[in-house]
mmCIF file of C-alpha atoms in Angstrom:
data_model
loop_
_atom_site.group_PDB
_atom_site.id
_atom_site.type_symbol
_atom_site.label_atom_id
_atom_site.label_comp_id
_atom_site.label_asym_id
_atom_site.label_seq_id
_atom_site.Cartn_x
_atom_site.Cartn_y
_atom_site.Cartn_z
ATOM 1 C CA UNK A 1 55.926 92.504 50.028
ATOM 2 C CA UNK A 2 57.990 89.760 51.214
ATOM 3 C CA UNK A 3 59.916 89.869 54.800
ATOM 4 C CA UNK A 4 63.676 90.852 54.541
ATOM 5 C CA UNK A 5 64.462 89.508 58.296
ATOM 6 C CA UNK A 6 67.712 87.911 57.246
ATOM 7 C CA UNK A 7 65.852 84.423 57.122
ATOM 8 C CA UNK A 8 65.551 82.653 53.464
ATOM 9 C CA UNK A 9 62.582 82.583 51.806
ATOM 10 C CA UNK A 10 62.850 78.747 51.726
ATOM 11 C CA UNK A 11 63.004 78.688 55.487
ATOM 12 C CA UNK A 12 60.653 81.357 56.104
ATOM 13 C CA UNK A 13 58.049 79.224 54.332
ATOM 14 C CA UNK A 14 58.773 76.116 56.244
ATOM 15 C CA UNK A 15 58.821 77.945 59.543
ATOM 16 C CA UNK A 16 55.358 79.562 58.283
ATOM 17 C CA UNK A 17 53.810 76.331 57.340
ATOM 18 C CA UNK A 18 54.734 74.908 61.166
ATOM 19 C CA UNK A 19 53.547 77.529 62.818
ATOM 20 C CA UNK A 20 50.227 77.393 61.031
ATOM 21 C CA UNK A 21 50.022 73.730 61.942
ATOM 22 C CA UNK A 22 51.012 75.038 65.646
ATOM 23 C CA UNK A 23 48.447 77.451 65.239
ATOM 24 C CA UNK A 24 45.585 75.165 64.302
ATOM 25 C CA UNK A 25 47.188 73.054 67.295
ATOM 26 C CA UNK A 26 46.734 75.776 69.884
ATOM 27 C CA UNK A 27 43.159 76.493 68.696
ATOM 28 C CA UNK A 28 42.164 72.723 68.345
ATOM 29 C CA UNK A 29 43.146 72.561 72.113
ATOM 30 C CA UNK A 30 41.756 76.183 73.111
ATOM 31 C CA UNK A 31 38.120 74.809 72.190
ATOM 32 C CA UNK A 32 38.823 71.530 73.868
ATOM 33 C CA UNK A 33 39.844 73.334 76.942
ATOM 34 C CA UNK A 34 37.077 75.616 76.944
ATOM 35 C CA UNK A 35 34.068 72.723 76.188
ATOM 36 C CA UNK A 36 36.135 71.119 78.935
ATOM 37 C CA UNK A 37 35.772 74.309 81.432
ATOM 38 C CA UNK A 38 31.754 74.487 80.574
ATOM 39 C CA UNK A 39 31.109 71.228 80.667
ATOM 40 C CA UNK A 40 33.095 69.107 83.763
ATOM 41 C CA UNK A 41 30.873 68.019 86.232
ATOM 42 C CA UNK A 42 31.518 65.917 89.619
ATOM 43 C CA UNK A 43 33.483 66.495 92.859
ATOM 44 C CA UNK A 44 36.388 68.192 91.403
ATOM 45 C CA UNK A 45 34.099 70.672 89.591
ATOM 46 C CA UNK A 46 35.406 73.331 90.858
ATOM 47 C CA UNK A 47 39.022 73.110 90.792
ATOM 48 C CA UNK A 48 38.764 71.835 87.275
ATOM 49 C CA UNK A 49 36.576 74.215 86.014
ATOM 50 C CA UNK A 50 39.051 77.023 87.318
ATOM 51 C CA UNK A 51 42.309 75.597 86.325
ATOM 52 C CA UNK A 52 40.795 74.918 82.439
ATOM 53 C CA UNK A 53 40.004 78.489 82.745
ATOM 54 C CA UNK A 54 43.417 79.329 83.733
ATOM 55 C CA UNK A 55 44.890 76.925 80.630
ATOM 56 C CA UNK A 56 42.552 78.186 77.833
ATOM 57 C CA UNK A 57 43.402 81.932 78.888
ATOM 58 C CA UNK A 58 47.078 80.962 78.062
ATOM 59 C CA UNK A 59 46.325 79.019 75.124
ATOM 60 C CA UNK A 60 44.617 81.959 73.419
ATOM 61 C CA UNK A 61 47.487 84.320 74.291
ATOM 62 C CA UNK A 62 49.687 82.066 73.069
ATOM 63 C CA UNK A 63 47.642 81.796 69.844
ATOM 64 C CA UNK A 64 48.227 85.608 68.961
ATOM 65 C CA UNK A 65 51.448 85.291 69.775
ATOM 66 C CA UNK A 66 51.995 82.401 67.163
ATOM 67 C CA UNK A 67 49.708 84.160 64.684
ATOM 68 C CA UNK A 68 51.988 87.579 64.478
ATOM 69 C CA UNK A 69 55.429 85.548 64.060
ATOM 70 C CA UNK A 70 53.719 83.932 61.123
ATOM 71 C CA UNK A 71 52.969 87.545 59.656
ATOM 72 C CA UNK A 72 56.365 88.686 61.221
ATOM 73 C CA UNK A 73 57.988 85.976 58.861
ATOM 74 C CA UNK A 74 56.098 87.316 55.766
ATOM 75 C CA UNK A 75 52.622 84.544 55.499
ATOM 76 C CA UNK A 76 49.242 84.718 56.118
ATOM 77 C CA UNK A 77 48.101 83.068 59.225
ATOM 78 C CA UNK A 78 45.472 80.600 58.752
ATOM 79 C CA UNK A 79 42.304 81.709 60.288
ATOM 80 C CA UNK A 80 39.361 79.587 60.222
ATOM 81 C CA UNK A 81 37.852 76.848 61.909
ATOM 82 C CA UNK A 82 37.769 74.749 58.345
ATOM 83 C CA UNK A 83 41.696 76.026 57.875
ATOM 84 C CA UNK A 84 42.912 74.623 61.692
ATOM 85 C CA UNK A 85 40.962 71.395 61.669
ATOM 86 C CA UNK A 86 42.772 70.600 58.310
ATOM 87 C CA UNK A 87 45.814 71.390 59.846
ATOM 88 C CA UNK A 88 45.941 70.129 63.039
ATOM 89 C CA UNK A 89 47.268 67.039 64.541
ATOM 90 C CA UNK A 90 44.809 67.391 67.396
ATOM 91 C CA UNK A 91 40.886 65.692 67.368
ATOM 92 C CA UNK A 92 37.967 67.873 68.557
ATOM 93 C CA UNK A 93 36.614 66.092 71.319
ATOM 94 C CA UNK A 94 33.245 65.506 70.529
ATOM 95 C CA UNK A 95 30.591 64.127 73.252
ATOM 96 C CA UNK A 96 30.174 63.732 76.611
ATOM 97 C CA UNK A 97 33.653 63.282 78.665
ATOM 98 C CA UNK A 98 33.870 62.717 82.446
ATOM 99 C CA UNK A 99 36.389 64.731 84.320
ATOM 100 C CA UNK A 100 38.885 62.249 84.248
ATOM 101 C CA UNK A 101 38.584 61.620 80.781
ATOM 102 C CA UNK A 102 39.333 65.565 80.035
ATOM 103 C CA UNK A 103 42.255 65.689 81.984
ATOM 104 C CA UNK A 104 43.287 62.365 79.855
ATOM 105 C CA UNK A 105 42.719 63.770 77.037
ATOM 106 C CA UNK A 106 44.231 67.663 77.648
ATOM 107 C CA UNK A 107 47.270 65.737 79.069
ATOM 108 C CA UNK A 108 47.895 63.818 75.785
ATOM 109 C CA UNK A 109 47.576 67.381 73.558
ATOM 110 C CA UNK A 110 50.087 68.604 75.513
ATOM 111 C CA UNK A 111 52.824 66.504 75.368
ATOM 112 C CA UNK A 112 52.152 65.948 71.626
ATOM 113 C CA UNK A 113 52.854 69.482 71.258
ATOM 114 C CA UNK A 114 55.601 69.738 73.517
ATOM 115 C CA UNK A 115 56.922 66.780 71.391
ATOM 116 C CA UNK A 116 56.312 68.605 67.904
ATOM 117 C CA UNK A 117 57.818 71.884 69.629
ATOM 118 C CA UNK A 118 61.134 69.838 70.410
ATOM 119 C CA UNK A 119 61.680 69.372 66.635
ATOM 120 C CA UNK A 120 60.444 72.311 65.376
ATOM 121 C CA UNK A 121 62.705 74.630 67.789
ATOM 122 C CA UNK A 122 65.804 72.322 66.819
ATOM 123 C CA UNK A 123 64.887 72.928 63.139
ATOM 124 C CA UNK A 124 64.385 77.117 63.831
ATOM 125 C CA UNK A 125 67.776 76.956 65.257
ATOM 126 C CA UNK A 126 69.624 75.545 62.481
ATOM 127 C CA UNK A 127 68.248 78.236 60.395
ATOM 128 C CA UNK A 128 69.105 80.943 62.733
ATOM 129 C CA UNK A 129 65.697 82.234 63.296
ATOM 130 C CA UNK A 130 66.089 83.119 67.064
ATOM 131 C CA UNK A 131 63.206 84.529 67.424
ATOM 132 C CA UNK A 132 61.335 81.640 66.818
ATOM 133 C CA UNK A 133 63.125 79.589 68.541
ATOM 134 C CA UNK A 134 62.137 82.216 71.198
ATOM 135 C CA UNK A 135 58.788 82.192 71.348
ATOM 136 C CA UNK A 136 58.706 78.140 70.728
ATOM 137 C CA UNK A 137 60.997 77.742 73.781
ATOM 138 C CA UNK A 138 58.160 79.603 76.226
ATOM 139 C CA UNK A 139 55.629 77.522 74.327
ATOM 140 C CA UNK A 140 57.447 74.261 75.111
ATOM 141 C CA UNK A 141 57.817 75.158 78.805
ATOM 142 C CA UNK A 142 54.250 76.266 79.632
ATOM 143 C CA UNK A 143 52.942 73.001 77.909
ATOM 144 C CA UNK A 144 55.859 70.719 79.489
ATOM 145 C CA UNK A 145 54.245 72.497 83.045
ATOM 146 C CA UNK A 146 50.387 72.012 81.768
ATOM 147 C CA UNK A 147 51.047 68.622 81.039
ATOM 148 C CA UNK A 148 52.604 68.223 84.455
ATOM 149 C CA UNK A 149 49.962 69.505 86.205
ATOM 150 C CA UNK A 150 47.533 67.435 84.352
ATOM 151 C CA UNK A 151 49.648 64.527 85.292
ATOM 152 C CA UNK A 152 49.725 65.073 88.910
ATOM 153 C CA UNK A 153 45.753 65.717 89.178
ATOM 154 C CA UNK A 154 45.587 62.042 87.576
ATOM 155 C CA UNK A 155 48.190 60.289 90.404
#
């Protein structure tokens, strides 16, 4: 049964189809920030390997949370590894990294996604979809702070 939430079904399916693409985003970066957390080694060890814990703990809450606004707006949420690789505009990051090269590479995800979410919310707006533009908004500002934090370790 399709969702009668006020939003056309021609915009519900392009907000689904983002989200799924934000989805696979979120969970292309989750794993990232997680091989990060197990694997950084040197002198900052230890506040890196508790502030990637801190950042893939959002990221997964974040993930249901993008997950049930796709079913809220009547589509199946993709749900593989196969599914988000295909969608994603993130890379894996495959190998050995050192630290610096982690927080590099976590900064970059995050403003590409803070980037996509700029678009996307503008889009969500001009169909009215408020809640979207809701949830996208708290997105945008915890990866606009991540990626500031990631910054400053890197000064």
């Amino acid at each position: 049964m399709k969702a009668n939430i006020g939003i056309s079904e021609e915009h519900s399916n392009s907000i689904a189809k983002k989200l799924n693409t934000l989805l696979a985003d979120e969970h292309i970066l989750y794993v990232k920030t997680r091989n990060f957390h197990w694997n950084v080694t040197g002198p900052n060890f230890s506040s890196l390997h508790l502030m990637f814990e801190g950042q893939y703990t959002a990221t997964a809450l974040n993930i249901d949370l993008i997950a049930e606004r796709i079913r809220t707006v009547g589509y199946p949420a993709a749900g593989s590894m196969k599914e988000f690789l295909a969608l994603s505009n993130l890379k894996e990051a495959e190998g050995k990294h050192k630290a610096d090269d982690m927080v590099r590479g976590l900064l970059a995800d995050h403003e590409s996604i803070a980037t996509m979410l700029r678009s996307f919310i503008e889009e969500c707006d001009g169909f009215g979809d408020e809640a979207t533009v809701d949830l996208l908004t708290g997105l945008l500002e915890q990866h606009e702070k991540t990626a500031w934090m990631l910054r400053s370790y890197l000064e």
